[in-house]
């Protein structure tokens, strides 16, 4: 036998062995789109044998109908277009099995060339991805169920926090002061932050944290953060040293989110440091960057933990007695927020007993566009007209305490505890603003708003949502339903009072 013939036969046997044992389905079609070869994996995938397929177009046998039952023309088939346009194609399609069932495949198709280079057909690789799709669907369902659970959990935790927060505000207004009240206030604030952290980390993992950027002097952000963290620092008798540059340090940032980051760093610095120690906040401008560092004299971070402290549910000191509290989510959320700003955050420590320093690094913004400086915000207090407020909340305690608070600020309030009662009260009350709990039983707040518009007509109030649901989709749903504002429980009472002073912006 001619050595070249022997070599050719040997190569053919190897190719046959490769194709016959391949786990991926392989089809070959000629220039008329007719099937000329399929390996055993292709027969298993399609349900057809090679003799059944030969002389028939693969499209007519396996790809002729869409899952909705409509006809799939060959001229729209990406696999068929591979031959017409002479290019490689990859993607996912749905094939029809011999038994009539539909199944998804991942495919790769490419033109086949003859000895002289002309295109003589198409080779197609296809892989059944039903199991992958099922796993992906199960993961998506699990993620959806988790999101629903967290949303409901947040709602159920926030609802009882609302009347507690309002009651504390009322007691302070009436001049009641005691150590016990201060303890309750701190713990309510702590619980509110835990709920927010739990929901924020869920948003962060799905990329749902939205930033509302504007040009801001970072000194204003630091001032906000210090104000929030100051009670904890004072309770532990810790000294706070704030070092700012001589002039403004402008950044393009969501001031509220960036304040959340710095507040977390300050709270952590206090929490992991002993009493009578110093916490230093330092802002520097260098080479077009603005760096804010928070340094403490606390316990420090072991070297093997420096790369892990920004992971969710991780704390550098995880005491069994959980004395310091927290879920270990704050730094994970902080990193996500900083990265969304196009910046970076890093941790440094000399090891246990040597304190730690966290630095947030952001791009410096053009100083000519500054909008918010380090000037203090005006103190809260009613400056606008008294309002007529229709308040609807099925949590009686929440409704009655908020009613008392608003009345103490000079507003006239009618409270209802369900939609039916609200519809009876509304025509004779002539409310300017309706504060509606959107999670009402029987008829939710969205439907109630629609019914109130029908009932009151041109004199309908502006609607403000009060709810324990605070995901971006919840805000958007309120906007679509014609609400002028969406306030998440426990409501920031100063924000609510300010909103009543100026009146909510007209609904879209």
Tab-separated table of C-alpha atoms in Angstrom, residues 159-458:
chain	number	residue	atom	x	y	z
A	159	UNK	CA	-43.426	48.873	60.428
A	160	UNK	CA	-42.987	48.565	64.217
A	161	UNK	CA	-39.960	50.867	64.100
A	162	UNK	CA	-42.091	53.669	62.706
A	163	UNK	CA	-44.336	54.314	65.749
A	164	UNK	CA	-41.360	53.843	68.092
A	165	UNK	CA	-39.364	56.501	66.225
A	166	UNK	CA	-42.322	58.868	66.119
A	167	UNK	CA	-43.036	58.359	69.823
A	168	UNK	CA	-39.430	59.185	70.691
A	169	UNK	CA	-39.661	62.352	68.622
A	170	UNK	CA	-42.874	63.353	70.435
A	171	UNK	CA	-41.353	62.707	73.857
A	172	UNK	CA	-38.360	64.904	73.033
A	173	UNK	CA	-40.683	67.634	71.769
A	174	UNK	CA	-42.498	67.545	75.099
A	175	UNK	CA	-39.243	67.974	76.969
A	176	UNK	CA	-39.018	64.434	78.291
A	177	UNK	CA	-35.385	63.438	78.710
A	178	UNK	CA	-33.897	60.421	80.421
A	179	UNK	CA	-31.048	57.991	80.077
A	180	UNK	CA	-33.566	55.262	79.192
A	181	UNK	CA	-34.951	57.314	76.299
A	182	UNK	CA	-31.448	57.859	74.963
A	183	UNK	CA	-30.815	54.099	75.096
A	184	UNK	CA	-34.039	53.369	73.204
A	185	UNK	CA	-33.212	55.997	70.600
A	186	UNK	CA	-29.717	54.590	70.008
A	187	UNK	CA	-30.992	51.024	69.719
A	188	UNK	CA	-33.814	51.984	67.342
A	189	UNK	CA	-31.286	53.793	65.170
A	190	UNK	CA	-29.021	50.720	65.301
A	191	UNK	CA	-31.857	48.387	64.297
A	192	UNK	CA	-32.850	50.708	61.440
A	193	UNK	CA	-29.269	50.620	60.157
A	194	UNK	CA	-29.207	46.814	60.318
A	195	UNK	CA	-32.367	46.625	58.201
A	196	UNK	CA	-30.938	49.126	55.713
A	197	UNK	CA	-27.644	47.198	55.510
A	198	UNK	CA	-29.445	43.921	54.899
A	199	UNK	CA	-31.414	45.386	52.001
A	200	UNK	CA	-28.464	47.380	50.658
A	201	UNK	CA	-26.241	44.320	50.339
A	202	UNK	CA	-29.015	42.606	48.378
A	203	UNK	CA	-29.229	45.615	46.054
A	204	UNK	CA	-25.453	45.757	45.721
A	205	UNK	CA	-25.094	42.106	44.690
A	206	UNK	CA	-27.621	42.708	41.891
A	207	UNK	CA	-26.251	46.093	40.845
A	208	UNK	CA	-29.391	47.928	41.925
A	209	UNK	CA	-27.815	50.691	44.003
A	210	UNK	CA	-28.488	53.926	42.150
A	211	UNK	CA	-26.417	57.072	42.583
A	212	UNK	CA	-27.735	60.624	42.375
A	213	UNK	CA	-24.528	62.484	41.730
A	214	UNK	CA	-23.871	66.170	41.950
A	215	UNK	CA	-20.816	68.287	42.599
A	216	UNK	CA	-20.197	68.457	46.343
A	217	UNK	CA	-17.496	69.656	48.717
A	218	UNK	CA	-16.510	66.498	50.539
A	219	UNK	CA	-16.233	68.516	53.758
A	220	UNK	CA	-20.041	68.714	53.729
A	221	UNK	CA	-20.220	64.923	53.451
A	222	UNK	CA	-17.739	64.513	56.309
A	223	UNK	CA	-19.799	66.912	58.443
A	224	UNK	CA	-22.931	64.821	57.883
A	225	UNK	CA	-21.113	61.618	58.788
A	226	UNK	CA	-19.569	63.094	61.922
A	227	UNK	CA	-22.988	64.301	63.059
A	228	UNK	CA	-24.400	60.770	62.783
A	229	UNK	CA	-21.421	59.074	64.470
A	230	UNK	CA	-20.848	61.713	67.165
A	231	UNK	CA	-23.246	60.236	69.781
A	232	UNK	CA	-21.397	56.913	69.692
A	233	UNK	CA	-17.999	58.598	69.937
A	234	UNK	CA	-19.154	60.735	72.847
A	235	UNK	CA	-20.712	57.780	74.644
A	236	UNK	CA	-17.328	56.023	74.498
A	237	UNK	CA	-15.507	59.244	75.449
A	238	UNK	CA	-13.407	59.113	72.304
A	239	UNK	CA	-11.722	62.171	70.787
A	240	UNK	CA	-12.518	63.031	67.177
A	241	UNK	CA	-9.927	64.940	65.161
A	242	UNK	CA	-11.089	66.218	61.748
A	243	UNK	CA	-8.408	67.562	59.396
A	244	UNK	CA	-9.672	69.331	56.255
A	245	UNK	CA	-7.816	71.133	53.440
A	246	UNK	CA	-7.876	74.929	53.464
A	247	UNK	CA	-10.301	75.147	50.535
A	248	UNK	CA	-13.154	73.027	49.138
A	249	UNK	CA	-12.426	69.492	47.927
A	250	UNK	CA	-14.961	68.989	45.155
A	251	UNK	CA	-16.070	65.537	44.004
A	252	UNK	CA	-18.903	64.291	41.786
A	253	UNK	CA	-20.812	62.142	44.231
A	254	UNK	CA	-24.101	61.028	45.708
A	255	UNK	CA	-23.688	62.896	48.987
A	256	UNK	CA	-26.090	60.648	50.908
A	257	UNK	CA	-24.411	57.427	49.752
A	258	UNK	CA	-20.910	58.759	50.332
A	259	UNK	CA	-21.953	59.896	53.806
A	260	UNK	CA	-23.184	56.348	54.402
A	261	UNK	CA	-19.677	55.075	53.604
A	262	UNK	CA	-17.873	57.525	55.903
A	263	UNK	CA	-20.412	57.037	58.699
A	264	UNK	CA	-19.782	53.308	58.561
A	265	UNK	CA	-16.022	53.860	58.794
A	266	UNK	CA	-16.447	56.209	61.766
A	267	UNK	CA	-18.817	53.844	63.583
A	268	UNK	CA	-16.425	50.943	63.019
A	269	UNK	CA	-13.481	53.026	64.258
A	270	UNK	CA	-15.385	53.780	67.449
A	271	UNK	CA	-16.743	50.267	67.890
A	272	UNK	CA	-13.368	48.553	67.596
A	273	UNK	CA	-11.484	51.056	69.759
A	274	UNK	CA	-11.303	51.434	73.510
A	275	UNK	CA	-12.687	54.404	75.411
A	276	UNK	CA	-10.531	57.556	75.641
A	277	UNK	CA	-8.805	56.847	72.307
A	278	UNK	CA	-8.553	59.117	69.267
A	279	UNK	CA	-10.282	58.776	65.888
A	280	UNK	CA	-8.838	60.911	63.097
A	281	UNK	CA	-10.587	61.906	59.870
A	282	UNK	CA	-8.238	63.411	57.324
A	283	UNK	CA	-8.981	64.777	53.846
A	284	UNK	CA	-6.154	65.332	51.346
A	285	UNK	CA	-6.026	66.574	47.746
A	286	UNK	CA	-3.170	65.279	45.628
A	287	UNK	CA	-2.601	64.828	41.884
A	288	UNK	CA	-6.253	65.261	40.968
A	289	UNK	CA	-7.480	62.867	43.649
A	290	UNK	CA	-9.389	63.431	46.897
A	291	UNK	CA	-8.561	60.965	49.666
A	292	UNK	CA	-10.484	60.700	52.927
A	293	UNK	CA	-9.029	58.467	55.627
A	294	UNK	CA	-10.460	57.335	58.964
A	295	UNK	CA	-7.784	56.221	61.395
A	296	UNK	CA	-8.266	54.746	64.868
A	297	UNK	CA	-6.138	53.561	67.784
A	298	UNK	CA	-8.099	50.368	68.179
A	299	UNK	CA	-7.512	46.654	67.978
A	300	UNK	CA	-6.141	46.623	64.460
A	301	UNK	CA	-6.669	44.015	61.757
A	302	UNK	CA	-4.668	40.772	61.410
A	303	UNK	CA	-2.676	40.668	58.144
A	304	UNK	CA	-4.642	37.681	56.847
A	305	UNK	CA	-7.903	39.629	57.238
A	306	UNK	CA	-6.959	42.792	55.326
A	307	UNK	CA	-8.114	41.315	51.998
A	308	UNK	CA	-11.294	39.889	53.524
A	309	UNK	CA	-12.765	42.740	55.560
A	310	UNK	CA	-14.717	44.016	52.537
A	311	UNK	CA	-16.439	40.652	51.977
A	312	UNK	CA	-20.093	40.346	53.077
A	313	UNK	CA	-20.750	38.941	56.564
A	314	UNK	CA	-17.082	39.195	57.538
A	315	UNK	CA	-15.776	41.007	60.605
A	316	UNK	CA	-12.122	41.178	61.537
A	317	UNK	CA	-13.044	40.472	65.159
A	318	UNK	CA	-15.891	37.996	65.415
A	319	UNK	CA	-16.413	37.583	69.136
A	320	UNK	CA	-18.596	34.668	70.167
A	321	UNK	CA	-20.595	36.862	72.495
A	322	UNK	CA	-21.438	39.235	69.588
A	323	UNK	CA	-20.890	42.120	71.979
A	324	UNK	CA	-20.164	44.583	69.186
A	325	UNK	CA	-23.168	43.582	67.094
A	326	UNK	CA	-23.590	44.138	63.389
A	327	UNK	CA	-23.978	41.790	60.437
A	328	UNK	CA	-20.579	42.353	58.852
A	329	UNK	CA	-22.188	44.049	55.830
A	330	UNK	CA	-21.128	47.679	56.242
A	331	UNK	CA	-17.718	47.453	54.572
A	332	UNK	CA	-19.056	45.311	51.715
A	333	UNK	CA	-21.691	47.964	51.021
A	334	UNK	CA	-19.102	50.737	51.417
A	335	UNK	CA	-16.816	49.149	48.827
A	336	UNK	CA	-19.685	48.755	46.369
A	337	UNK	CA	-20.721	52.408	46.769
A	338	UNK	CA	-17.151	53.672	46.367
A	339	UNK	CA	-16.577	51.527	43.262
A	340	UNK	CA	-19.832	52.863	41.760
A	341	UNK	CA	-18.311	56.329	42.227
A	342	UNK	CA	-15.277	55.219	40.210
A	343	UNK	CA	-13.093	55.253	43.312
A	344	UNK	CA	-11.346	52.772	45.573
A	345	UNK	CA	-11.249	51.927	49.263
A	346	UNK	CA	-8.415	50.201	51.100
A	347	UNK	CA	-7.651	49.001	54.604
A	348	UNK	CA	-4.277	49.283	56.337
A	349	UNK	CA	-3.180	48.104	59.761
A	350	UNK	CA	0.008	47.347	61.647
A	351	UNK	CA	-1.669	44.229	62.997
A	352	UNK	CA	-3.434	43.444	66.282
A	353	UNK	CA	-3.170	46.251	68.811
A	354	UNK	CA	-1.900	48.818	66.299
A	355	UNK	CA	-5.131	50.369	65.081
A	356	UNK	CA	-6.375	50.559	61.497
A	357	UNK	CA	-6.857	53.101	58.743
A	358	UNK	CA	-9.417	53.035	55.943
A	359	UNK	CA	-8.955	55.339	52.963
A	360	UNK	CA	-11.525	56.294	50.324
A	361	UNK	CA	-9.956	57.630	47.125
A	362	UNK	CA	-12.039	59.586	44.584
A	363	UNK	CA	-11.385	61.695	41.501
A	364	UNK	CA	-11.322	65.435	42.159
A	365	UNK	CA	-14.050	67.326	40.309
A	366	UNK	CA	-13.811	70.647	38.497
A	367	UNK	CA	-14.106	73.253	41.283
A	368	UNK	CA	-16.067	75.584	38.997
A	369	UNK	CA	-19.127	73.360	39.166
A	370	UNK	CA	-19.512	73.093	42.934
A	371	UNK	CA	-23.073	73.045	44.256
A	372	UNK	CA	-22.930	71.975	47.893
A	373	UNK	CA	-20.376	73.457	50.265
A	374	UNK	CA	-19.520	72.840	53.863
A	375	UNK	CA	-22.185	75.264	55.060
A	376	UNK	CA	-24.471	73.751	57.654
A	377	UNK	CA	-28.038	72.864	56.730
A	378	UNK	CA	-30.814	74.966	58.255
A	379	UNK	CA	-32.272	73.605	61.439
A	380	UNK	CA	-35.607	71.837	61.019
A	381	UNK	CA	-38.741	73.673	62.004
A	382	UNK	CA	-42.026	74.522	60.289
A	383	UNK	CA	-41.756	77.541	58.037
A	384	UNK	CA	-44.492	76.724	55.505
A	385	UNK	CA	-48.285	76.806	55.800
A	386	UNK	CA	-50.253	74.417	57.981
A	387	UNK	CA	-51.519	71.484	55.923
A	388	UNK	CA	-54.645	69.375	55.963
A	389	UNK	CA	-53.299	65.827	55.966
A	390	UNK	CA	-55.194	62.597	55.347
A	391	UNK	CA	-53.134	59.847	57.015
A	392	UNK	CA	-53.944	56.214	56.192
A	393	UNK	CA	-52.074	53.365	57.938
A	394	UNK	CA	-53.435	50.032	59.167
A	395	UNK	CA	-50.861	50.062	61.978
A	396	UNK	CA	-52.938	51.946	64.551
A	397	UNK	CA	-49.949	52.835	66.732
A	398	UNK	CA	-48.052	54.208	63.725
A	399	UNK	CA	-51.032	56.247	62.566
A	400	UNK	CA	-51.895	57.714	65.963
A	401	UNK	CA	-48.334	58.646	66.923
A	402	UNK	CA	-47.660	60.265	63.537
A	403	UNK	CA	-50.998	62.086	63.762
A	404	UNK	CA	-50.020	63.475	67.177
A	405	UNK	CA	-46.614	64.564	65.876
A	406	UNK	CA	-48.018	66.362	62.831
A	407	UNK	CA	-50.680	68.067	64.947
A	408	UNK	CA	-47.971	69.199	67.353
A	409	UNK	CA	-46.361	70.928	64.376
A	410	UNK	CA	-49.581	72.777	63.552
A	411	UNK	CA	-51.058	70.558	60.846
A	412	UNK	CA	-54.667	69.316	60.775
A	413	UNK	CA	-54.760	65.527	60.462
A	414	UNK	CA	-57.518	62.997	59.798
A	415	UNK	CA	-56.378	59.415	60.385
A	416	UNK	CA	-57.888	56.284	58.849
A	417	UNK	CA	-56.832	52.695	59.424
A	418	UNK	CA	-58.101	51.127	56.212
A	419	UNK	CA	-59.020	52.167	52.685
A	420	UNK	CA	-62.777	52.054	53.249
A	421	UNK	CA	-62.530	54.463	56.183
A	422	UNK	CA	-60.282	56.776	54.126
A	423	UNK	CA	-62.829	56.863	51.280
A	424	UNK	CA	-65.563	57.819	53.761
A	425	UNK	CA	-63.478	60.607	55.329
A	426	UNK	CA	-61.924	62.120	52.194
A	427	UNK	CA	-64.920	63.901	50.573
A	428	UNK	CA	-65.641	66.017	53.653
A	429	UNK	CA	-62.074	66.628	54.781
A	430	UNK	CA	-60.530	68.420	51.775
A	431	UNK	CA	-56.950	67.241	52.352
A	432	UNK	CA	-53.968	69.011	50.789
A	433	UNK	CA	-51.768	65.941	51.174
A	434	UNK	CA	-52.553	62.250	51.653
A	435	UNK	CA	-49.956	60.091	53.421
A	436	UNK	CA	-50.821	56.545	52.374
A	437	UNK	CA	-49.384	53.260	53.605
A	438	UNK	CA	-49.104	51.373	50.312
A	439	UNK	CA	-49.228	47.988	52.070
A	440	UNK	CA	-52.837	48.295	53.252
A	441	UNK	CA	-54.905	45.095	53.433
A	442	UNK	CA	-57.854	44.440	51.068
A	443	UNK	CA	-57.160	47.589	48.994
A	444	UNK	CA	-53.526	48.689	48.757
A	445	UNK	CA	-52.364	52.303	48.756
A	446	UNK	CA	-51.966	52.456	44.975
A	447	UNK	CA	-55.569	51.447	44.382
A	448	UNK	CA	-56.707	53.735	47.200
A	449	UNK	CA	-54.982	56.695	45.523
A	450	UNK	CA	-56.795	55.928	42.264
A	451	UNK	CA	-60.145	55.648	44.057
A	452	UNK	CA	-59.541	58.882	45.978
A	453	UNK	CA	-58.879	60.704	42.708
A	454	UNK	CA	-62.191	59.405	41.380
A	455	UNK	CA	-64.038	60.249	44.595
A	456	UNK	CA	-62.640	63.747	45.205
A	457	UNK	CA	-62.079	64.745	41.610
A	458	UNK	CA	-60.298	68.042	40.934
